[in-house]
Amino acid sequence: MACCHHYQFEAGYEDAFRVDGQSLVFGPGCLTEAGAHASSLNLSRVALYTDKGISTSDHVDKVRASLVQAGIDVVIYDDVAIEPTDKSFKTAATFAQEGNFDGFISVGGGSVIDTCKAANLYATYPAEFLTYVNAPVGNGQPVPGPLKPHIACPTTAGTGSEATGIAVFDLLSMKAKTGIASLHMKPTLGLVDPLVTHTLPKNIIAATAFDVLSHALESLTARPFSQFAKPDTAKGRPYAQGGNPFSDMIAKEALDIVGKYIVPAVTDTDNYEAREKLMWASSLAGIAFGQAGCHLPHGMSYAVSGLVKDFRPEGYPQDTPIVPHGMSVILNAPSVFRLTGPHAPERHLTAYKCLGGTHEAGPSEAGDAIAEQLIGMMKSTGIPNGLEGVGYNASDLDKLTDGAFPQKRLMNLAPCPIERSDLHQLFEGAMSYW
C-alpha cells in the first residue's frame, strides 16, 4: 500500500482506514448564510443553542436574523454551561425533547456545540443518560442512527467541534470528564467565520489555540490504525481509529499554522490575521482528530478540569472555578511527550519542526525537543507553570490519576502502553516546568 509506507501491516490487524467527508463553509461573514443553509435542509423550526456570555452578541444576532429572514422559527436556548456537565446536558436535552424542533443551530465555543450535539441525540433517541456514554464510564452503546440536522457556528478558534462527532462533559459523580462519540453526532454543516476571533480575550485565544495544537499533535503521534485488531465487520471500526495517512496530512498542516501564529495571536490583540489563521487551524485539527483520535494529554485533562479547586483565569466567568479545556490539556503535554517521544521519534520530531523548532535533534532527543518547544510557547503566551499554576500539588496526584485512568478510549490511542503507575508519573512530571 504505497500511501501507507509509515505503517506496518500484519495478519489479523487493521489494514483499512475511514476517511469521512466534512461539510464546512469557511470565510468572513459566513454566519449570515445560516438561513440559506437551514432552508436547504428543509428546516422550519430550530433550537438555537448558545450561552449567556454571548447570547446578546453580534454573532448570535447575525445567525438568528438570517434564520428569521429565511422564514424559520427560532427558539433560543442560552443555558449552556461553560465546561458542561451531565446535569447541564440533561437539561439541554429536555428542552430539545419538548420543543418539537426539526433542526438545531449552535453558536458558541466547544461547550455550546457539544451540548447541542447531546441535546439532538437524546431528543432523537431518548435513553438513560449513560446509555451512549463511552465505556467503561458509561454503557458505550452505539448511537442508533442519523440525528436531526445541526448547523454548528463556532465562536472560538480551538475545539474544532464543528468537525467531530464527539461531545465532552464533566460527570459530576466522578469529578472527571468523559464523552460520547459517534459519526452520527457530527454536525451536518459548520459555518466557520474567522471574524469572530477579533474580540476574544487573549487568555481565551491562548487556551483554545493550545487545544488546536494538542488535537493535531496527539493525532500525529497516536497509535497507528494498523496496530488495532481488524474488526469482524466495517461497523466494528471505532470512531477514533488511530493515526492514518489522511489524519497525518491534516494534522501537520494544522501544526504548521499554530507554530507560526499562536504567539502573535495572543500577544498582539490587533493581529487579526494571526487569529483568523488559528480559526482555520482549529477546523483542520478537528478533522484530524475526528479521524485519528486524541490520547494522553486529553485523557489527563479530564481529571484536571473535573477536580478544579479555586482557579479563576482572567477572561472567563468569575462566578465559578474553572481550568479551561485547552489549558487543562496543554499543562499535561510536555510531560506526556517526553514519555512518548522514544516510541514514535520521527513523528515527534516532525511536530517539533512544524512548531518552529530549530535545533537539529536526533531520535533519542525527540521527546525532550518537543517538550521544550511546548514549554517555550506556554511561557510566551501566559499559560500557567504546570499543574501547580492552577492550584494542584503532590497531594492531588492519586486523585488526578484516578480521574484519568478510566479514560480507556483515549489511553488506548497512546503510542505506548499506559498503566496507572505511568499516569501517576506523568501527572507528577506536569506539576511544574520552569
Short mmCIF file of C-alpha atoms in Angstrom, two decimals:
data_model
loop_
_atom_site.label_atom_id
_atom_site.label_comp_id
_atom_site.label_asym_id
_atom_site.label_seq_id
_atom_site.Cartn_x
_atom_site.Cartn_y
_atom_site.Cartn_z
CA MET A 1 0.00 0.00 0.00
CA ALA A 2 2.05 2.90 -1.31
CA CYS A 3 0.22 5.61 0.64
CA CYS A 4 1.00 3.96 3.96
CA HIS A 5 4.76 3.47 3.98
CA HIS A 6 4.95 4.63 7.61
CA TYR A 7 2.60 1.84 8.69
CA GLN A 8 3.35 -1.86 9.23
CA PHE A 9 0.70 -4.43 8.33
CA GLU A 10 0.30 -7.84 9.93
CA ALA A 11 -2.27 -10.61 9.61
CA GLY A 12 -5.24 -10.11 11.91
CA TYR A 13 -4.68 -6.36 12.25
CA GLU A 14 -6.47 -3.48 10.60
CA ASP A 15 -5.46 -2.76 7.01
CA ALA A 16 -8.06 -0.12 6.10
CA PHE A 17 -8.96 3.28 7.47
CA ARG A 18 -12.00 5.51 7.16
CA VAL A 19 -11.93 8.97 5.54
CA ASP A 20 -15.01 10.98 6.46
CA GLY A 21 -16.45 13.72 4.33
CA GLN A 22 -16.66 17.12 6.01
CA SER A 23 -19.10 19.93 5.21
CA LEU A 24 -17.68 23.30 6.20
CA VAL A 25 -18.15 26.84 4.94
CA PHE A 26 -15.15 29.00 5.89
CA GLY A 27 -14.86 32.72 5.37
CA PRO A 28 -15.51 36.18 6.80
CA GLY A 29 -19.20 36.86 7.24
CA CYS A 30 -20.42 33.34 6.55
CA LEU A 31 -22.57 33.35 9.71
CA THR A 32 -25.09 35.36 7.70
CA GLU A 33 -25.59 32.31 5.47
CA ALA A 34 -27.23 30.29 8.25
CA GLY A 35 -30.75 30.89 6.99
CA ALA A 36 -29.97 29.82 3.44
CA HIS A 37 -28.32 26.61 4.59
CA ALA A 38 -31.12 25.84 7.05
CA SER A 39 -33.67 26.33 4.27
CA SER A 40 -31.75 23.94 2.03
CA LEU A 41 -32.08 21.36 4.81
CA ASN A 42 -35.87 21.96 4.83
CA LEU A 43 -35.85 23.24 8.40
CA SER A 44 -38.86 25.19 9.66
CA ARG A 45 -38.41 25.30 13.46
CA VAL A 46 -34.98 25.22 15.09
CA ALA A 47 -33.46 25.41 18.54
CA LEU A 48 -30.53 27.82 18.65
CA TYR A 49 -28.11 26.80 21.40
CA THR A 50 -25.72 29.34 22.89
CA ASP A 51 -24.56 30.53 26.30
CA LYS A 52 -25.42 33.62 28.32
CA GLY A 53 -21.97 35.09 27.74
CA ILE A 54 -22.63 35.59 24.02
CA SER A 55 -26.42 35.32 23.74
CA THR A 56 -26.66 39.08 23.08
CA SER A 57 -23.58 39.19 20.83
CA ASP A 58 -23.44 40.17 17.19
CA HIS A 59 -22.60 36.56 16.34
CA VAL A 60 -25.89 35.24 17.69
CA ASP A 61 -27.81 38.21 16.28
CA LYS A 62 -26.44 37.59 12.79
CA VAL A 63 -27.35 33.90 12.82
CA ARG A 64 -30.80 34.48 14.29
CA ALA A 65 -31.59 37.30 11.83
CA SER A 66 -30.52 35.15 8.91
CA LEU A 67 -32.75 32.31 10.06
CA VAL A 68 -35.76 34.59 10.64
CA GLN A 69 -35.29 36.22 7.25
CA ALA A 70 -35.46 32.73 5.72
CA GLY A 71 -38.85 32.21 7.38
CA ILE A 72 -37.59 29.81 10.03
CA ASP A 73 -39.00 29.78 13.56
CA VAL A 74 -36.12 30.19 16.05
CA VAL A 75 -36.18 29.40 19.77
CA ILE A 76 -33.05 30.34 21.73
CA TYR A 77 -31.62 28.17 24.50
CA ASP A 78 -28.87 30.06 26.35
CA ASP A 79 -28.48 27.96 29.50
CA VAL A 80 -25.44 26.08 28.17
CA ALA A 81 -22.80 25.62 30.87
CA ILE A 82 -19.21 26.62 30.16
CA GLU A 83 -17.48 23.25 30.62
CA PRO A 84 -20.77 21.29 30.53
CA THR A 85 -21.79 18.55 32.94
CA ASP A 86 -24.11 15.59 32.78
CA LYS A 87 -26.65 17.78 34.59
CA SER A 88 -26.43 20.58 32.00
CA PHE A 89 -26.58 18.06 29.13
CA LYS A 90 -29.79 16.58 30.58
CA THR A 91 -31.40 19.99 30.94
CA ALA A 92 -30.49 20.89 27.37
CA ALA A 93 -31.86 17.57 26.13
CA THR A 94 -35.17 18.11 27.93
CA PHE A 95 -35.52 21.46 26.16
CA ALA A 96 -34.89 19.73 22.83
CA GLN A 97 -37.35 16.94 23.56
CA GLU A 98 -40.16 19.33 24.49
CA GLY A 99 -39.64 21.85 21.68
CA ASN A 100 -40.75 19.87 18.64
CA PHE A 101 -37.76 21.07 16.61
CA ASP A 102 -36.79 19.73 13.20
CA GLY A 103 -33.23 21.01 13.44
CA PHE A 104 -30.57 22.57 15.63
CA ILE A 105 -28.19 25.51 15.42
CA SER A 106 -25.26 26.05 17.79
CA VAL A 107 -23.45 29.37 18.15
CA GLY A 108 -20.57 29.34 20.59
CA GLY A 109 -17.45 27.51 21.64
CA GLY A 110 -16.98 23.80 22.11
CA SER A 111 -19.21 23.69 25.18
CA VAL A 112 -22.14 25.04 23.19
CA ILE A 113 -21.59 22.83 20.14
CA ASP A 114 -21.10 19.70 22.28
CA THR A 115 -24.23 20.48 24.30
CA CYS A 116 -26.23 20.86 21.11
CA LYS A 117 -24.94 17.51 19.85
CA ALA A 118 -26.03 15.80 23.06
CA ALA A 119 -29.42 17.50 23.08
CA ASN A 120 -30.02 16.40 19.49
CA LEU A 121 -29.00 12.84 20.37
CA TYR A 122 -31.24 12.40 23.41
CA ALA A 123 -34.17 14.18 21.77
CA THR A 124 -33.91 11.90 18.75
CA TYR A 125 -33.17 8.65 20.59
CA PRO A 126 -34.29 9.05 24.23
CA ALA A 127 -32.46 6.77 26.65
CA GLU A 128 -30.97 6.62 30.12
CA PHE A 129 -28.16 9.15 30.16
CA LEU A 130 -25.23 6.71 30.42
CA THR A 131 -26.50 4.57 27.52
CA TYR A 132 -24.33 6.26 24.87
CA VAL A 133 -21.51 7.46 27.14
CA ASN A 134 -18.09 5.96 26.41
CA ALA A 135 -17.31 2.70 28.22
CA PRO A 136 -16.23 1.86 30.88
CA VAL A 137 -17.71 5.02 32.43
CA GLY A 138 -20.97 4.51 30.54
CA ASN A 139 -22.58 1.67 28.61
CA GLY A 140 -20.94 2.62 25.31
CA GLN A 141 -23.94 1.65 23.19
CA PRO A 142 -23.77 2.89 19.60
CA VAL A 143 -25.97 5.77 18.51
CA PRO A 144 -28.84 4.03 16.66
CA GLY A 145 -28.87 6.17 13.54
CA PRO A 146 -28.84 9.65 11.99
CA LEU A 147 -29.78 12.69 14.07
CA LYS A 148 -31.67 15.81 13.02
CA PRO A 149 -29.75 18.43 11.03
CA HIS A 150 -27.32 20.53 13.09
CA ILE A 151 -25.53 23.64 11.83
CA ALA A 152 -22.56 24.47 14.08
CA CYS A 153 -21.20 28.03 14.22
CA PRO A 154 -18.01 28.11 16.31
CA THR A 155 -17.03 31.38 18.01
CA THR A 156 -13.63 30.31 19.35
CA ALA A 157 -10.52 29.17 17.50
CA GLY A 158 -9.93 25.95 19.33
CA THR A 159 -12.17 22.97 19.82
CA GLY A 160 -12.84 22.01 16.21
CA SER A 161 -16.14 20.60 17.49
CA GLU A 162 -17.86 21.63 14.26
CA ALA A 163 -15.84 18.87 12.56
CA THR A 164 -16.26 15.99 15.02
CA GLY A 165 -18.87 13.62 16.36
CA ILE A 166 -17.66 13.97 19.95
CA ALA A 167 -19.41 15.64 22.89
CA VAL A 168 -17.42 16.02 26.11
CA PHE A 169 -18.85 16.71 29.57
CA ASP A 170 -17.99 16.57 33.26
CA LEU A 171 -19.61 13.58 35.00
CA LEU A 172 -20.26 15.14 38.38
CA SER A 173 -20.34 11.88 40.30
CA MET A 174 -16.79 11.11 39.15
CA LYS A 175 -15.44 14.67 39.16
CA ALA A 176 -13.90 13.90 35.78
CA LYS A 177 -14.77 14.40 32.15
CA THR A 178 -15.85 11.76 29.69
CA GLY A 179 -17.82 11.87 26.46
CA ILE A 180 -19.98 10.42 23.72
CA ALA A 181 -18.55 9.69 20.28
CA SER A 182 -20.33 8.75 17.08
CA LEU A 183 -20.18 9.67 13.42
CA HIS A 184 -23.93 10.33 13.66
CA MET A 185 -23.25 13.21 16.07
CA LYS A 186 -21.06 15.16 13.67
CA PRO A 187 -22.78 18.42 12.69
CA THR A 188 -24.40 18.46 9.29
CA LEU A 189 -22.59 21.69 8.46
CA GLY A 190 -20.07 24.01 10.08
CA LEU A 191 -20.12 27.76 9.40
CA VAL A 192 -16.63 28.93 10.35
CA ASP A 193 -16.38 32.71 10.37
CA PRO A 194 -12.86 33.88 11.30
CA LEU A 195 -14.12 37.38 12.16
CA VAL A 196 -15.44 36.02 15.48
CA THR A 197 -11.86 35.78 16.77
CA HIS A 198 -11.29 39.56 16.68
CA THR A 199 -12.97 40.25 20.02
CA LEU A 200 -11.80 37.23 22.01
CA PRO A 201 -9.75 37.93 25.18
CA LYS A 202 -6.12 36.88 24.91
CA ASN A 203 -6.47 34.16 27.57
CA ILE A 204 -9.27 32.53 25.61
CA ILE A 205 -7.20 32.73 22.42
CA ALA A 206 -4.27 31.09 24.24
CA ALA A 207 -6.28 28.27 25.80
CA THR A 208 -8.23 27.43 22.66
CA ALA A 209 -5.16 27.64 20.41
CA PHE A 210 -3.32 25.16 22.61
CA ASP A 211 -6.32 22.87 22.27
CA VAL A 212 -5.85 23.11 18.49
CA LEU A 213 -2.16 22.36 18.89
CA SER A 214 -2.75 19.31 21.06
CA HIS A 215 -5.52 17.96 18.85
CA ALA A 216 -3.10 17.97 15.94
CA LEU A 217 -0.08 16.75 17.90
CA GLU A 218 -1.98 13.90 19.55
CA SER A 219 -3.43 12.87 16.18
CA LEU A 220 0.01 12.82 14.59
CA THR A 221 1.52 10.77 17.43
CA ALA A 222 -1.46 8.48 18.05
CA ARG A 223 -1.15 4.72 17.87
CA PRO A 224 -1.38 3.77 14.18
CA PHE A 225 -4.64 2.31 12.91
CA SER A 226 -2.67 -0.72 11.70
CA GLN A 227 -1.86 -1.71 15.30
CA PHE A 228 -5.51 -2.38 16.15
CA ALA A 229 -7.17 -5.75 15.61
CA LYS A 230 -9.14 -5.95 12.38
CA PRO A 231 -12.88 -5.80 13.16
CA ASP A 232 -15.18 -8.58 12.01
CA THR A 233 -17.26 -6.09 10.04
CA ALA A 234 -16.87 -2.49 8.89
CA LYS A 235 -19.33 -1.44 11.61
CA GLY A 236 -16.81 -2.61 14.18
CA ARG A 237 -14.26 0.03 13.17
CA PRO A 238 -14.10 2.51 16.06
CA TYR A 239 -14.83 6.21 15.72
CA ALA A 240 -11.30 7.04 16.88
CA GLN A 241 -9.45 4.65 14.59
CA GLY A 242 -5.84 5.67 15.25
CA GLY A 243 -3.30 7.59 13.23
CA ASN A 244 -3.58 7.20 9.46
CA PRO A 245 -2.22 8.88 6.33
CA PHE A 246 -5.19 11.23 5.99
CA SER A 247 -5.12 12.46 9.60
CA ASP A 248 -1.31 12.80 9.38
CA MET A 249 -1.57 15.15 6.43
CA ILE A 250 -4.21 17.36 8.06
CA ALA A 251 -2.51 17.38 11.48
CA LYS A 252 0.83 18.55 10.06
CA GLU A 253 -0.83 21.45 8.27
CA ALA A 254 -2.60 22.48 11.48
CA LEU A 255 0.67 22.33 13.44
CA ASP A 256 2.43 24.48 10.84
CA ILE A 257 -0.22 27.18 11.22
CA VAL A 258 -0.27 27.09 15.02
CA GLY A 259 3.52 27.20 15.16
CA LYS A 260 3.56 30.40 13.12
CA TYR A 261 0.60 32.25 14.59
CA ILE A 262 -0.16 31.26 18.20
CA VAL A 263 2.24 33.69 19.88
CA PRO A 264 1.36 36.79 17.81
CA ALA A 265 -2.36 35.99 18.08
CA VAL A 266 -2.11 36.08 21.88
CA THR A 267 0.43 38.85 22.42
CA ASP A 268 -0.84 41.30 19.78
CA THR A 269 -4.60 41.82 20.08
CA ASP A 270 -4.61 43.78 16.80
CA ASN A 271 -3.08 40.94 14.81
CA TYR A 272 -6.32 39.80 13.21
CA GLU A 273 -4.53 37.78 10.56
CA ALA A 274 -2.95 35.54 13.21
CA ARG A 275 -6.28 34.99 14.94
CA GLU A 276 -8.04 34.18 11.68
CA LYS A 277 -5.32 31.68 10.76
CA LEU A 278 -5.87 29.91 14.08
CA MET A 279 -9.57 29.59 13.22
CA TRP A 280 -8.64 27.65 10.09
CA ALA A 281 -6.15 25.53 12.03
CA SER A 282 -8.89 24.72 14.53
CA SER A 283 -11.13 23.21 11.86
CA LEU A 284 -8.21 21.31 10.34
CA ALA A 285 -7.20 19.87 13.70
CA GLY A 286 -10.82 18.93 14.36
CA ILE A 287 -10.88 16.97 11.11
CA ALA A 288 -7.58 15.30 12.04
CA PHE A 289 -8.55 14.11 15.49
CA GLY A 290 -12.02 13.25 14.24
CA GLN A 291 -10.27 10.69 12.03
CA ALA A 292 -7.48 9.52 14.36
CA GLY A 293 -8.46 10.42 17.91
CA CYS A 294 -6.61 12.06 20.77
CA HIS A 295 -4.69 10.37 23.57
CA LEU A 296 -2.92 11.18 26.84
CA PRO A 297 -2.97 14.99 27.17
CA HIS A 298 -6.73 14.99 26.61
CA GLY A 299 -7.32 11.93 28.76
CA MET A 300 -5.42 13.53 31.63
CA SER A 301 -7.12 16.89 31.11
CA TYR A 302 -10.48 15.46 32.08
CA ALA A 303 -9.28 14.95 35.65
CA VAL A 304 -7.56 18.35 35.73
CA SER A 305 -10.81 20.09 34.76
CA GLY A 306 -13.07 17.93 36.89
CA LEU A 307 -11.11 18.33 40.13
CA VAL A 308 -10.58 22.09 39.82
CA LYS A 309 -10.13 23.87 43.16
CA ASP A 310 -10.33 27.67 43.07
CA PHE A 311 -8.66 28.69 39.80
CA ARG A 312 -10.43 31.55 38.01
CA PRO A 313 -8.49 32.72 34.94
CA GLU A 314 -8.87 36.21 33.53
CA GLY A 315 -11.23 36.42 30.56
CA TYR A 316 -13.54 33.65 31.81
CA PRO A 317 -16.65 33.87 34.04
CA GLN A 318 -15.55 34.50 37.61
CA ASP A 319 -18.56 33.02 39.40
CA THR A 320 -17.15 29.51 39.49
CA PRO A 321 -13.69 27.90 39.41
CA ILE A 322 -12.57 26.62 36.01
CA VAL A 323 -9.50 25.24 34.30
CA PRO A 324 -10.36 25.98 30.66
CA HIS A 325 -10.25 22.87 28.50
CA GLY A 326 -7.33 23.84 26.27
CA MET A 327 -5.32 24.92 29.29
CA SER A 328 -6.05 21.67 31.13
CA VAL A 329 -4.77 19.80 28.07
CA ILE A 330 -1.53 21.68 27.41
CA LEU A 331 -0.48 21.64 31.07
CA ASN A 332 0.00 17.87 30.70
CA ALA A 333 1.51 17.88 27.23
CA PRO A 334 5.25 18.45 27.88
CA SER A 335 5.28 15.66 30.47
CA VAL A 336 3.42 13.33 28.11
CA PHE A 337 5.57 13.91 25.05
CA ARG A 338 8.79 13.39 26.99
CA LEU A 339 7.46 9.88 27.66
CA THR A 340 6.04 9.13 24.22
CA GLY A 341 8.89 10.63 22.18
CA PRO A 342 11.04 7.46 22.11
CA HIS A 343 8.06 5.40 20.89
CA ALA A 344 7.49 7.47 17.73
CA PRO A 345 10.57 9.71 17.44
CA GLU A 346 10.17 10.64 13.78
CA ARG A 347 6.64 11.89 14.36
CA HIS A 348 7.60 13.88 17.42
CA LEU A 349 10.49 15.47 15.53
CA THR A 350 8.18 16.31 12.62
CA ALA A 351 5.85 18.06 15.06
CA TYR A 352 8.78 19.85 16.68
CA LYS A 353 9.82 21.33 13.33
CA CYS A 354 6.23 22.21 12.40
CA LEU A 355 6.01 24.22 15.62
CA GLY A 356 9.14 26.18 14.79
CA GLY A 357 11.84 24.08 16.44
CA THR A 358 15.28 24.82 15.02
CA HIS A 359 17.62 22.54 16.98
CA GLU A 360 18.84 19.54 14.98
CA ALA A 361 17.53 16.96 17.41
CA GLY A 362 18.06 13.25 16.86
CA PRO A 363 15.65 10.39 17.60
CA SER A 364 16.88 9.99 21.18
CA GLU A 365 16.10 13.68 21.82
CA ALA A 366 12.64 13.71 20.24
CA GLY A 367 10.63 13.76 23.46
CA ASP A 368 12.72 16.44 25.14
CA ALA A 369 12.79 18.57 21.98
CA ILE A 370 9.02 18.76 21.56
CA ALA A 371 8.52 19.21 25.33
CA GLU A 372 10.90 22.18 25.47
CA GLN A 373 9.29 23.71 22.39
CA LEU A 374 5.88 23.49 24.04
CA ILE A 375 7.18 24.95 27.30
CA GLY A 376 8.64 27.92 25.43
CA MET A 377 5.30 28.56 23.72
CA MET A 378 3.46 28.28 27.03
CA LYS A 379 5.76 30.86 28.61
CA SER A 380 5.31 33.23 25.68
CA THR A 381 1.51 33.14 25.89
CA GLY A 382 0.95 33.35 29.65
CA ILE A 383 -0.08 29.75 30.30
CA PRO A 384 0.40 28.78 33.98
CA ASN A 385 3.54 26.90 35.01
CA GLY A 386 2.21 23.35 35.09
CA LEU A 387 -0.48 21.95 37.34
CA GLU A 388 0.84 23.84 40.33
CA GLY A 389 -0.02 27.01 38.44
CA VAL A 390 -3.73 26.14 38.59
CA GLY A 391 -3.73 25.03 42.22
CA TYR A 392 -2.66 21.40 42.32
CA ASN A 393 0.17 19.87 44.36
CA ALA A 394 1.70 16.48 45.12
CA SER A 395 -1.15 15.55 47.47
CA ASP A 396 -3.51 15.55 44.45
CA LEU A 397 -1.58 13.01 42.39
CA ASP A 398 -3.68 9.99 43.37
CA LYS A 399 -6.97 11.78 42.71
CA LEU A 400 -5.77 13.05 39.35
CA THR A 401 -4.61 9.56 38.39
CA ASP A 402 -7.90 8.00 39.50
CA GLY A 403 -9.82 10.56 37.43
CA ALA A 404 -7.83 9.94 34.26
CA PHE A 405 -7.31 6.19 34.32
CA PRO A 406 -10.93 5.29 33.32
CA GLN A 407 -10.48 7.18 30.03
CA LYS A 408 -9.70 3.94 28.18
CA ARG A 409 -10.80 5.22 24.76
CA LEU A 410 -8.08 7.85 24.94
CA MET A 411 -5.43 5.85 26.77
CA ASN A 412 -5.62 3.10 24.17
CA LEU A 413 -4.65 5.57 21.46
CA ALA A 414 -1.33 6.47 23.08
CA PRO A 415 1.73 5.31 21.09
CA CYS A 416 2.83 3.15 24.03
CA PRO A 417 1.00 1.08 26.68
CA ILE A 418 -0.05 3.12 29.72
CA GLU A 419 -0.52 1.72 33.21
CA ARG A 420 -1.83 3.52 36.26
CA SER A 421 1.72 4.00 37.53
CA ASP A 422 2.64 5.71 34.26
CA LEU A 423 -0.21 8.18 34.66
CA HIS A 424 0.86 8.97 38.20
CA GLN A 425 4.37 9.67 36.92
CA LEU A 426 3.05 11.86 34.10
CA PHE A 427 0.98 13.99 36.46
CA GLU A 428 3.98 14.32 38.74
CA GLY A 429 6.08 15.49 35.80
CA ALA A 430 3.41 18.02 34.85
CA MET A 431 3.37 19.79 38.22
CA SER A 432 5.97 22.41 37.24
CA TYR A 433 8.11 23.11 34.17
CA TRP A 434 10.17 26.21 34.91
#
